[in-house]
Amino acid sequence: MCCLSVSPNSKPACSSVWLICVLLGLSAVHTHGIDVLHVPQQLSLSPNMYTQQLSISWLGGPATTFDLMIFRTEFNETVFYDTVSVTVNQVTGRHQWNWTSAVPLECASLSIKIRSRDGETTSKWSNTEILQGSDHASNKKSQMFPQDKVQPVGANTTFCCIMGQGKGFGRIHYGTAVMKATQISTQSYAVTVVNQGPSSSTGTNVFCLDDSSEPLTGAVVFVGYPPLPSDFVCETHDLISAVCQWTVGRDTHLTGKRKTHYSVNNRQCTEESRQQKQKKCRVPQWEGNWTLVAENRLGQYSLTDSAELSHRVNPVAPANLSCSAHAWNATVRWHWKYSSYSSLALDCQVKLSSHGSCRNYTFSGVGLQSVFLSDLYPDEEYSVQVRCGAQQNFWKWGTWSEPFSFKTSTYVPDAPDVWMWMNKDNTGQLVWKPLTRRQSHGQITSYIVTLWSLEEKLNYMEIFVPDTSVPINLTQITAFSSDSKVIASVAAKNVEGLSQPATCIVYISEFYLDRGFPLSWQSNANATCGYVVEWYDATCVWDCHVEWMKVAAGNTNVSMESENFQPGVRYNFSLYSCSSEAPELLQRWQGYMQELVPSSSVSLSTTQEGADVLLTWGEIPVVSTRGFLLGYNIYIRSGAQLTLLANLPDPQSRSYTVKGLSMGTYKFTVKAFTSAGEDTGTTASITLEPYKRNILLRSPKLPGDWSRTQGPLDVKPSPHSIVHIVEKPEWDSSKEVLVVIPEEDEDEEGQGIGDEPVDTDEPTSLRYYNQVVDDRPIRPRFPGSSASSTSSLDSARTDVTYTGIQTSGSSLVFQLDPQNSSEASPEPFQEPQASSAEGYKPQNSWHLDSPVEAGDTGSLAPSLGSPTSVASTQFLLPDGDEHVGEKRQSSSAATWLTNLLSSTKP
């Protein structure tokens, strides 16, 4: 009772005391609530250095929520601070909480303290408990942590280097990489490697160097994968036990004591397999259900399999093979490792190999232990292997046996393939193909050759290997007649005896050569036993190396194939019919397996013909054409550049004329070509020398007395008389032209000048006659016209030496001959200034009334009238419409000529 009474009448004092008592009671209740949050006591630390896990326990009373703080002791750096919920252990009455550190616990000393929490209310912190690291001052030796850590690929790992006394820190290497380090205590430095890749089987080295780059300490980390096996399956070999096998799967990169361990149905599998990717484990009894467990430090993986025994029979390999061999067959035997196979129905495969070829046989039987092999070859080496599988519920083929070798017996040879090659004089060769290994049936020692005729004239000889031919002369065996024939036979011989003879019948006749390709023909009724195709090098003409192939009856085409065919070689192919009589020649071809460019070039020569060059060349030998010639290409060469002048598609072409060249040196190249392309070509050069042409002027009408014989009149040459003869694309046949005067009209003594060589060293002579019978004006002469031969001249004639036209230095352009010539414009050719559309033009300006202007030319005699073409007597003047004063010029020219000639009279 909280009431203090002084007297009976003192009520107010009692009420005050009561209020004080209530307040004191509430204060007592509040003080009691604070006392419930006990301060954690008796902290205990239990570290696991390998897992880097720290177990913390304490006495915390009834509280379930605590604040936990972990910090590095030396630098007072907080590494963990959080509120955790922990229930009390009813047995021990203690609270426990585990913390995993990212940094190895040895790297730095840690301090831990705890306080209780109830909502916003907390107790005082407990006493600090210290987990001592290896970085204490008394540590004299440098160390690195963690040691031999196993980590999964992709993980992050922190390493620390603790420096020994007196050592200065330098750097930390992870493999070959230098890492960025952080100091976490006075002596400790740490690095973190993120997203680590798989290490090698020996791990990855992590090492620490001091400040002088001397290595101090190091560690090894192993980074890999947990196991991941596949293809787990169990089968039986002996019909009792089980053999389970599986594929290892990906490489874990962990070996040695960190490797993966396997168990099947809780039985450890210790068998080592030769194949690293395949593992197997034997279970003594067939159990029907199996579980494989694969485990390493990073995890484990399980697989299961189940099956009945009869569905998983995989026979072992046959053992102790043996053989009984004959010429054409052999019996192969073997033994089984398990007696239980004697009642097992088996299918067995036999693989027979010989000289790179292989044949497979399949045999069946209960407890099969031998097989019979037929269709073998005599004197042949064979290798045989056997494997088997269960007939019922076939699972898989068993393992092949070890190879076993044997050799068949020898036998008489096959008949050789015989042919007779004949020359045109009935001599030739009897040839046969060497027997192959499978035709010989043993080593061939010789061949027996027999020749006889219908008159039974016999010729016998033995030919020893390696010869496979013998020369023959049919005229020595039988008389020559239209029905004479010789029968030849060849038999091969080995240790077992003679083969059947191969026979060839030949009529005495001449052979011929034809052309054609490809090899296809019309069916021949006489070819009762097929055909024979013979071929040889077309360049061979005597005792040729001949090959042949037989074609079955009914076939009328064949694709010839031979390893002896060479590119660029021409072959002759002959088709013969095969019958009981002599072979009959049916057809012949020529061809190439592959055409090449010619291997040699033509022999080339050049000849100057005025302003033309004649190219002539010889024939390329057949052996050098290396293909069918298609023609020739003609080039002109300027330095390294070739310009095509003409393509001659006729392979028989042997010449070509290049027309219209000026003085200078030229190089021409001729290249023969086949379908494969051109040869390298032959180049010849020529230097064109100066030349002159005789220019003939006929029947001028001259006034005056010409009865006396006149002496030659020398006209002083003009240096400007250089003529260009240019191409005129169009020609008007209605215009008059001058023609060459026939030889018989020119020389009354029968000595024509038209075919005489031009003497370029003498000046051109113009012949003028002092008596003119025909008073008509000068007119053009047309071929075939009577007027061209009616004019005649007699009496004395005057020879005028005319040197005005200088042709020795002229540059001429000749029109392209579409047949066998070319327009050429190589250096030193200079294009004429006159337009080609204006027809023939002189290079300089011609002055028709030259005597009037003689004084302006240094008293040189001017050119006589107009120049003429080297191919005719036509004046080289422009056509009619081009110059209005043509008639006036012609009249002026005649007047000038008359005055000139009249002035020479005494």
Coordinates of N, CA and C in Angstrom, one line a residue, residues 325-328 352-357 359 375-383 405-411 436-442:
A325 N 44.8 -73.9 -98.1 CA 44.7 -73.2 -99.3 C 45.0 -74.1 -100.5
H326 N 44.2 -73.9 -101.6 CA 44.5 -74.5 -102.9 C 44.6 -73.4 -103.9
A327 N 44.6 -73.8 -105.2 CA 44.8 -72.8 -106.3 C 43.6 -71.9 -106.4
W328 N 42.4 -72.4 -106.3 CA 41.2 -71.6 -106.6 C 40.3 -71.5 -105.3
L352 N 38.1 -60.6 -97.0 CA 39.2 -61.2 -97.7 C 39.9 -60.0 -98.5
S353 N 41.2 -59.8 -98.2 CA 41.9 -58.7 -98.9 C 43.1 -59.2 -99.7
S354 N 43.3 -58.6 -100.8 CA 44.5 -58.9 -101.6 C 44.9 -57.8 -102.5
H355 N 46.1 -57.3 -102.3 CA 46.7 -56.2 -103.1 C 45.8 -55.0 -103.2
G356 N 45.2 -54.6 -102.1 CA 44.4 -53.4 -102.1 C 43.0 -53.6 -102.4
S357 N 42.6 -54.7 -102.9 CA 41.1 -55.0 -103.1 C 40.6 -55.8 -101.9
R359 N 37.0 -58.1 -100.5 CA 35.7 -58.8 -100.7 C 35.2 -59.3 -99.3
D375 N 36.4 -69.0 -105.6 CA 36.6 -68.0 -106.5 C 37.9 -67.2 -106.2
L376 N 38.9 -67.9 -105.7 CA 40.2 -67.3 -105.4 C 41.1 -67.3 -106.7
Y377 N 42.2 -66.7 -106.6 CA 43.1 -66.7 -107.8 C 44.4 -67.5 -107.4
P378 N 44.9 -68.3 -108.3 CA 46.1 -69.0 -108.0 C 47.3 -68.1 -107.7
D379 N 48.2 -68.6 -106.9 CA 49.5 -67.9 -106.6 C 49.2 -66.5 -106.2
E380 N 48.2 -66.3 -105.3 CA 47.8 -65.0 -104.8 C 48.0 -65.0 -103.3
E381 N 48.5 -63.9 -102.8 CA 48.6 -63.7 -101.3 C 47.3 -63.0 -100.8
Y382 N 46.7 -63.6 -99.8 CA 45.5 -63.1 -99.2 C 45.6 -62.8 -97.7
S383 N 44.8 -61.9 -97.2 CA 44.7 -61.7 -95.8 C 43.2 -61.8 -95.4
S405 N 47.3 -64.3 -92.8 CA 47.7 -64.3 -94.2 C 47.9 -65.8 -94.7
F406 N 47.6 -66.0 -96.0 CA 47.9 -67.3 -96.6 C 48.1 -67.0 -98.1
K407 N 48.6 -68.0 -98.8 CA 48.8 -67.9 -100.3 C 48.3 -69.1 -101.0
T408 N 47.6 -68.9 -102.1 CA 47.0 -70.0 -102.9 C 48.1 -70.7 -103.7
S409 N 47.8 -71.9 -104.2 CA 48.8 -72.7 -105.0 C 48.9 -72.1 -106.4
T410 N 50.0 -72.4 -107.1 CA 50.1 -72.0 -108.5 C 49.3 -72.9 -109.4
Y411 N 49.1 -72.4 -110.7 CA 48.3 -73.1 -111.7 C 48.8 -72.7 -113.1
T436 N 49.0 -60.5 -116.6 CA 49.0 -59.9 -115.3 C 49.3 -60.9 -114.2
R437 N 49.4 -60.4 -113.0 CA 49.7 -61.3 -111.9 C 48.6 -62.4 -111.7
R438 N 47.3 -61.9 -111.9 CA 46.2 -62.8 -111.8 C 46.0 -63.7 -113.0
Q439 N 46.6 -63.4 -114.1 CA 46.6 -64.2 -115.3 C 47.7 -65.2 -115.3
S440 N 48.8 -64.9 -114.7 CA 50.0 -65.7 -114.8 C 49.9 -67.0 -113.9
H441 N 49.2 -66.9 -112.8 CA 49.0 -68.1 -111.9 C 50.3 -68.6 -111.4
G442 N 51.3 -67.8 -111.4 CA 52.7 -68.2 -111.0 C 53.7 -67.5 -111.9

